[in-house]
PDB file of C-alpha atoms in Angstrom:
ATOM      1  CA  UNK B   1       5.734 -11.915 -25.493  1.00  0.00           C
ATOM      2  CA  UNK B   2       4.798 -13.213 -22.396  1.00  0.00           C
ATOM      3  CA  UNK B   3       3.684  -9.816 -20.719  1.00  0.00           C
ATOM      4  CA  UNK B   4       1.474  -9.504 -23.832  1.00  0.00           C
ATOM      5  CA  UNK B   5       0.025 -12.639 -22.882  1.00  0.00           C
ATOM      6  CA  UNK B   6      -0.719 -11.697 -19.509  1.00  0.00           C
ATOM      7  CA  UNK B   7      -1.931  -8.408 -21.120  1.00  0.00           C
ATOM      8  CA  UNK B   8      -4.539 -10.318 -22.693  1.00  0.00           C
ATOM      9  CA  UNK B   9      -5.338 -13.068 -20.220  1.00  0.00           C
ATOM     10  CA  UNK B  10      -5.939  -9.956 -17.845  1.00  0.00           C
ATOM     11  CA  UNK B  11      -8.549  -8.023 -20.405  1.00  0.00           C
ATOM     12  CA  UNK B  12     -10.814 -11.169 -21.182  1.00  0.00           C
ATOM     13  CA  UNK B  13     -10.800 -11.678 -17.612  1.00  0.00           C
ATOM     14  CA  UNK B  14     -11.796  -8.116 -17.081  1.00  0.00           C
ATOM     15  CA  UNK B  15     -14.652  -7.952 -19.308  1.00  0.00           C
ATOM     16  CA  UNK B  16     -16.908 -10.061 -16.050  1.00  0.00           C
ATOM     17  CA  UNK B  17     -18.998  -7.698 -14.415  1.00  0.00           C
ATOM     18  CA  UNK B  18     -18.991 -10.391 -11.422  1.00  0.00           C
ATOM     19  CA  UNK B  19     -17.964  -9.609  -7.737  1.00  0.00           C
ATOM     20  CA  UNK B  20     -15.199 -11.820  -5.869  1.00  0.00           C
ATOM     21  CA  UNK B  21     -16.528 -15.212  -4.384  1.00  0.00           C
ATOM     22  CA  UNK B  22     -17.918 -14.252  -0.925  1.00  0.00           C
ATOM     23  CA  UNK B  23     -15.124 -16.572   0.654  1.00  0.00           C
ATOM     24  CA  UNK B  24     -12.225 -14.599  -0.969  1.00  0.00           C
ATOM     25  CA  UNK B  25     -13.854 -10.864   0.155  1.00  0.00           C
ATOM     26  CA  UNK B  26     -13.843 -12.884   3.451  1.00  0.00           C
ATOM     27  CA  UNK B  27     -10.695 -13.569   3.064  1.00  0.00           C
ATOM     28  CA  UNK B  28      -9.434 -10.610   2.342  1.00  0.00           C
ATOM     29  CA  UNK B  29     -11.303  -9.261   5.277  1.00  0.00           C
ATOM     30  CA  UNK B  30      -9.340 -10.971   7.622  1.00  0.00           C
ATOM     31  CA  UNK B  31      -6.330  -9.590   6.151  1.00  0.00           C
ATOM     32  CA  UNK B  32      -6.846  -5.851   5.591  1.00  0.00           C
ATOM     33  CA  UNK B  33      -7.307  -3.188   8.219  1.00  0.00           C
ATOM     34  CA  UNK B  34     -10.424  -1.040   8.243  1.00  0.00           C
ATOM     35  CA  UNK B  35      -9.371   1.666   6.122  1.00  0.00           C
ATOM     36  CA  UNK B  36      -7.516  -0.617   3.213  1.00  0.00           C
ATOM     37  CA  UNK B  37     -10.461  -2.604   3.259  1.00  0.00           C
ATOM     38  CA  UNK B  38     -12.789   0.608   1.873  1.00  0.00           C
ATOM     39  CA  UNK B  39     -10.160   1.263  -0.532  1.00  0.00           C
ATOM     40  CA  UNK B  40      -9.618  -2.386  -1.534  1.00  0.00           C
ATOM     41  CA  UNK B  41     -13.656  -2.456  -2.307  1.00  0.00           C
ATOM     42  CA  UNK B  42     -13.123   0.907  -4.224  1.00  0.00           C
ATOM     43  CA  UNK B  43     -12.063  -1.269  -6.896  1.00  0.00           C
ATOM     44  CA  UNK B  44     -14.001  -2.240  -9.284  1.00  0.00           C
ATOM     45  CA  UNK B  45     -14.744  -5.906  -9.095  1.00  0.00           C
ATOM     46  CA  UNK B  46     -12.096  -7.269 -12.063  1.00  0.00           C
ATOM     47  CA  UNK B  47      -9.155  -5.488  -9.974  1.00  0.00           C
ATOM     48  CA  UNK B  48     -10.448  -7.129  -6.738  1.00  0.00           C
ATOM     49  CA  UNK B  49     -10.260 -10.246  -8.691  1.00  0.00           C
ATOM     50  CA  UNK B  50      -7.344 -10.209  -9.426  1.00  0.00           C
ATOM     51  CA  UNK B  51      -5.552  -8.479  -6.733  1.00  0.00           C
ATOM     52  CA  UNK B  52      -6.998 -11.524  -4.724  1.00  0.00           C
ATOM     53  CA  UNK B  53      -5.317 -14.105  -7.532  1.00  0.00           C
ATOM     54  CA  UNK B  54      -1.945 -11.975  -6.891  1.00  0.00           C
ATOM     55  CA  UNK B  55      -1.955 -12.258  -3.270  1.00  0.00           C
ATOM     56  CA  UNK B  56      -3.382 -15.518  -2.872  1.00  0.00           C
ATOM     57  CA  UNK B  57       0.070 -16.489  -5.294  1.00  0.00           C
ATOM     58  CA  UNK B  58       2.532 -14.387  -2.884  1.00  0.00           C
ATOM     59  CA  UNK B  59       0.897 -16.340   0.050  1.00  0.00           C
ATOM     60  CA  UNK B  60       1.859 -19.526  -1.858  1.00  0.00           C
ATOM     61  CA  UNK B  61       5.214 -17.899  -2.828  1.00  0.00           C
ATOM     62  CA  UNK B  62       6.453 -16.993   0.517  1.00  0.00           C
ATOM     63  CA  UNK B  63       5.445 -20.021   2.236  1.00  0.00           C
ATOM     64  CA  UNK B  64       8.474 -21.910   3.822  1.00  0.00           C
ATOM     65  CA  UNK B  65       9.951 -18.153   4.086  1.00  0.00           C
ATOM     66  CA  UNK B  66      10.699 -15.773   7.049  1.00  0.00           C
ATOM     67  CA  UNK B  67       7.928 -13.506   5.709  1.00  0.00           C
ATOM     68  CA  UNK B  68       5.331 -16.338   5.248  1.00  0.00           C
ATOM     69  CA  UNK B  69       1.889 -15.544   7.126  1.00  0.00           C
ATOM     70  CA  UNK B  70       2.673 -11.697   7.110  1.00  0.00           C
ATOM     71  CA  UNK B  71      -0.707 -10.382   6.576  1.00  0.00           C
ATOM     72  CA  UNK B  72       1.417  -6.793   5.349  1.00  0.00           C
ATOM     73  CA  UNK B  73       2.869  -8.479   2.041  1.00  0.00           C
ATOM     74  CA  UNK B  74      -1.076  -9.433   1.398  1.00  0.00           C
ATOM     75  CA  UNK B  75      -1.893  -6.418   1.853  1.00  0.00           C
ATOM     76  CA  UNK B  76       0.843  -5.199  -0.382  1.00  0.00           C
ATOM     77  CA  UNK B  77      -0.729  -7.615  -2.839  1.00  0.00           C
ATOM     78  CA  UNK B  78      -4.524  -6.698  -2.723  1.00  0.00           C
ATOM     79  CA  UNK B  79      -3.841  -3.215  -2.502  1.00  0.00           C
ATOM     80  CA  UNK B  80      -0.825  -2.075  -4.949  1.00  0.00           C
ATOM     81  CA  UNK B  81      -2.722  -1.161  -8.048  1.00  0.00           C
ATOM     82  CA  UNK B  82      -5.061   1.108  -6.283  1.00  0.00           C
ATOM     83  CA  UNK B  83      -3.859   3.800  -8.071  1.00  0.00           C
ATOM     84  CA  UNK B  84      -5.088   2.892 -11.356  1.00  0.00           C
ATOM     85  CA  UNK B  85      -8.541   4.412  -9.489  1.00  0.00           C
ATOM     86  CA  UNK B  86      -7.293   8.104 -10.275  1.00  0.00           C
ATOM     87  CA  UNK B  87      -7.736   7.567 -14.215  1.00  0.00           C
ATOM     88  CA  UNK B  88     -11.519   6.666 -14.158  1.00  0.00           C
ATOM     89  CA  UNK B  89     -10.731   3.891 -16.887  1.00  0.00           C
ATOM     90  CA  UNK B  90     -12.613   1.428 -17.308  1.00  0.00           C
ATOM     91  CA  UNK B  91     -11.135  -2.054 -19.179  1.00  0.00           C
ATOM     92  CA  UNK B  92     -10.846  -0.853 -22.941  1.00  0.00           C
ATOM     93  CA  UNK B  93      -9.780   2.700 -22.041  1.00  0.00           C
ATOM     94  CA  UNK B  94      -6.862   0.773 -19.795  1.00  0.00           C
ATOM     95  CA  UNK B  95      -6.232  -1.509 -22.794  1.00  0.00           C
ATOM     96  CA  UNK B  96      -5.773   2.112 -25.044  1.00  0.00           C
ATOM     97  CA  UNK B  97      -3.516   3.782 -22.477  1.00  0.00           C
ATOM     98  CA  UNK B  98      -1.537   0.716 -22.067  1.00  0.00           C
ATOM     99  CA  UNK B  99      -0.334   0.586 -26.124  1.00  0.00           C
ATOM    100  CA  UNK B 100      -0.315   4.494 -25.949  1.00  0.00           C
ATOM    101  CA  UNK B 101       2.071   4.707 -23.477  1.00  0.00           C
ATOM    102  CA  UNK B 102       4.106   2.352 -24.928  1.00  0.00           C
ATOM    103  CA  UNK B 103       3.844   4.049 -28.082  1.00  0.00           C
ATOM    104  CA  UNK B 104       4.735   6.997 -27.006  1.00  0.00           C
ATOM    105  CA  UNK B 105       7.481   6.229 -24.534  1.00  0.00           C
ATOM    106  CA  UNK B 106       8.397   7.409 -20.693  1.00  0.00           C
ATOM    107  CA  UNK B 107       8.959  11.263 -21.694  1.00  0.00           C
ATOM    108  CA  UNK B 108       6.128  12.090 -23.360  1.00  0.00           C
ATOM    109  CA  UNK B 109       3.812   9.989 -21.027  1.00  0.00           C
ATOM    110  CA  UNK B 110       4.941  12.396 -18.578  1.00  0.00           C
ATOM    111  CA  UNK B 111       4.212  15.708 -20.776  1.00  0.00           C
ATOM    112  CA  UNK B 112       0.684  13.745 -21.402  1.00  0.00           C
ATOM    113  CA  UNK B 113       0.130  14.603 -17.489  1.00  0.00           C
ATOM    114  CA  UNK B 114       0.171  18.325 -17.422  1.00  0.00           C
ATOM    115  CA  UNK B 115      -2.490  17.985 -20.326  1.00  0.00           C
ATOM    116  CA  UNK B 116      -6.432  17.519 -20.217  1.00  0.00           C
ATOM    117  CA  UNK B 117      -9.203  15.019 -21.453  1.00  0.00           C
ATOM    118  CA  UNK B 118      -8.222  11.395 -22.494  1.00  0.00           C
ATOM    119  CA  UNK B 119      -4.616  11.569 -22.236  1.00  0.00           C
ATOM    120  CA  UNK B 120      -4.144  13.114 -19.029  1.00  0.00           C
ATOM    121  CA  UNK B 121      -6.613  10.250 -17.835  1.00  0.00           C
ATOM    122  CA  UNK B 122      -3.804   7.836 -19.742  1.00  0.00           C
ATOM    123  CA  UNK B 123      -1.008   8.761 -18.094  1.00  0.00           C
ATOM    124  CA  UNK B 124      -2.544   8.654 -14.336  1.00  0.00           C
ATOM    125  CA  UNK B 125      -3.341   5.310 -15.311  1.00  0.00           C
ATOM    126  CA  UNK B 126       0.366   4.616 -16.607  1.00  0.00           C
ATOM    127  CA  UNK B 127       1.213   6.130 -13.324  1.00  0.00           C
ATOM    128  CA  UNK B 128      -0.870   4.190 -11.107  1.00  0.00           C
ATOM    129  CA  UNK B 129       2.556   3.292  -9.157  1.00  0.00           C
ATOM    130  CA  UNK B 130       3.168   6.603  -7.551  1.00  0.00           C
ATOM    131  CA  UNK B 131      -0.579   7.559  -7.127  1.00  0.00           C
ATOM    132  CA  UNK B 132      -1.486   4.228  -5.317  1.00  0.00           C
ATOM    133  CA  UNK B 133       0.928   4.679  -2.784  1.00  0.00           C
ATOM    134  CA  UNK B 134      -0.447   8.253  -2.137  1.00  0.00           C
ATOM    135  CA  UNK B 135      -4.015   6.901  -2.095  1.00  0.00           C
ATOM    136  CA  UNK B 136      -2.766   4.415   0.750  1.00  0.00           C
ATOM    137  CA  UNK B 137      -1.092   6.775   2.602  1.00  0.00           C
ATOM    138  CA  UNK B 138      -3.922   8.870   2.702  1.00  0.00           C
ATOM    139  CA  UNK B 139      -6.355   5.993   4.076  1.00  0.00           C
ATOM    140  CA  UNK B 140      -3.982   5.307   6.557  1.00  0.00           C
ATOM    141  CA  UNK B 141      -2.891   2.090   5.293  1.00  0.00           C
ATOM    142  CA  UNK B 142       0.280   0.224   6.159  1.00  0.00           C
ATOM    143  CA  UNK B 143       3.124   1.652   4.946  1.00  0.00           C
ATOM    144  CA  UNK B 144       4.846  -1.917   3.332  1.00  0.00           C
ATOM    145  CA  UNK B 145       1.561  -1.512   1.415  1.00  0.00           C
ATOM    146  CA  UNK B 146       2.464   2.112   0.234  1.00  0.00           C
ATOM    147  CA  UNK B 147       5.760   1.557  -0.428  1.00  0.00           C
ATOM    148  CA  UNK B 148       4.979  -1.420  -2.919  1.00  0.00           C
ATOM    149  CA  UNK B 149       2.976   0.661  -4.807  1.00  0.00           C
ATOM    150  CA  UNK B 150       5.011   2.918  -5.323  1.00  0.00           C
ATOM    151  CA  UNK B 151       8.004   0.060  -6.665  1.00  0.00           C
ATOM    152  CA  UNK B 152       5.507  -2.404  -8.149  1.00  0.00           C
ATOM    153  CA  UNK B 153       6.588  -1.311 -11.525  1.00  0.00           C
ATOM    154  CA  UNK B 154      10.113  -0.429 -11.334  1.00  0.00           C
ATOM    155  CA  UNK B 155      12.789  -2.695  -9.992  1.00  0.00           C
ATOM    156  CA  UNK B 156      15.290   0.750  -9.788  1.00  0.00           C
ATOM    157  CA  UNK B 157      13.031   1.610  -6.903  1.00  0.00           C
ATOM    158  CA  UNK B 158      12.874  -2.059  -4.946  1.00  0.00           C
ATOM    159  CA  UNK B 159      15.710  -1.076  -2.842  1.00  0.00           C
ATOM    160  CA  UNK B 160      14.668   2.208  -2.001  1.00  0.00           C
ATOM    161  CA  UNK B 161      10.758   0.862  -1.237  1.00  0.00           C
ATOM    162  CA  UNK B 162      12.491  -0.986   1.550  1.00  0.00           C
ATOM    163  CA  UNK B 163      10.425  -4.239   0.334  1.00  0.00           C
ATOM    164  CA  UNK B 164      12.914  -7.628   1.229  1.00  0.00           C
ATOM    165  CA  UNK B 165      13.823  -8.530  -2.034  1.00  0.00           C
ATOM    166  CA  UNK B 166      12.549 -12.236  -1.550  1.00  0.00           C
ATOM    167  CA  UNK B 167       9.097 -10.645  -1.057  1.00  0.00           C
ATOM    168  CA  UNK B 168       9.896  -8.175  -3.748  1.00  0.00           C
ATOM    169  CA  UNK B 169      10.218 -10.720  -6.192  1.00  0.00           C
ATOM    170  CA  UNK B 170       7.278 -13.412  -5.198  1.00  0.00           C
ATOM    171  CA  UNK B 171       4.865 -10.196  -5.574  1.00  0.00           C
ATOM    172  CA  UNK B 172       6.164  -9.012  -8.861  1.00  0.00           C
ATOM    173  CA  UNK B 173       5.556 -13.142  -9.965  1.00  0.00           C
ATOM    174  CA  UNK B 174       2.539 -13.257  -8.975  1.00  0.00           C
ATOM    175  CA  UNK B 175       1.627  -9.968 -10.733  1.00  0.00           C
ATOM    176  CA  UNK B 176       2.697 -11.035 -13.698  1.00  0.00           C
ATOM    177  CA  UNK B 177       2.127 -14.721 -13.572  1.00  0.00           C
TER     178      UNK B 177
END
C-alpha cells in the first residue's frame, strides 16, 4: 500500500508543467559535472523535481556518515532514473506502463521489448534501470552514478553495483519516501 501511495503522490505531482526553483537547478549545478548536468536537464521538469527531492533526502540521510558531502551519491540521486528518457512517456503513459507491467509480470515485460508501438515503449520505461546506466555511461558520467541506475530497482543487484549499502539504502528511502 504504501508504494501505491507514493505512486500517486508522484503522478499529481507530475501533472505541473513548472521548472525546478532556480536555487535547486543551482544547486544541482554545483553538484553535477558538465556532461550529467545536460542529461540531468534532459528531463523533463517533474523528474528534475523530484530527482532534486530524492537527493536533497540522501544528503539529509547520509549526514553524520562517512559518505556525507559526497557530491557522487547526489549525483547518483539526481541522475538514476534517466533512463525512463528512452520510452518517450509522458505522465499518464508512465502511469499505464506502470499497472501493465505489473499486470503482466517480469517475463512477459521482457517479450513486450522485442515488440513495437506502445508496449515496446512500456517496457523501456519498466526498464529504465538498465538503460539509465547506459545513458550515463555514454555522457561520461561518474560511474557510482551508473552503477545506481542500474541497482535502483533491484536489491539482488546492490552488491554487485558496488554502492555501500548504507548509501544503498538512504537512496532507495528517499526514492520511495
Amino acid at each position: 500500500m504504501t508504494r501505491a501511495l507514493h505512486l500517486g503522490r508522484r503522478f499529481v505531482r507530475a501533472l505541473s508543467p513548472r521548472p525546478p526553483r532556480d536555487r535547486d537547478a543551482a544547486w544541482v549545478s554545483g553538484i553535477l559535472e558538465p556532461a550529467e548536468l545536460g542529461l540531468w536537464r534532459s528531463l523533463p521538469s517533474h523528474d528534475r523535481r523530484y530527482t532534486i527531492r530524492v537527493a536533497k533526502d540522501v544528503e539529509a540521510r547520509l549526514a553524520g556518515t562517512e559518505y556525507a558531502g559526497q557530491p557522487r551519491w547526489l549525483a547518483a540521486a539526481l541522475l538514476h532514473d534517466v533512463g525512463k528518457l528512452d520510452a518517450g512517456l509522458g505522465v499518464v503513459g508512465r502511469s499505464v506502463a506502470t499497472v501493465m507491467g505489473a499486470v503482466a509480470g517480469p517475463a512477459r515485460v521482457d517479450r513486450w521489448a522485442q515488440t513495437s508501438g506502445f508496449r515496446r515503449r512500456a517496457a523501456w520505461y519498466l526498464h529504465h534501470d538498465e538503460r539509465g546506466a547506459d545513458r550515463i555511461r555514454a555522457a561520461g558520467g561518474r560511474d557510482e552514478a551508473a552503477r545506481w541506475a542500474w541497482a535502483h530497482h533491484q536489491r539482488g543487484r546492490w552488491p554487485a553495483s558496488g554502492v555501500p549499502i548504507t548509501v544503498a539504502e538512504a537512496l532507495e528511502a528517499a526514492d520511495n519516501a
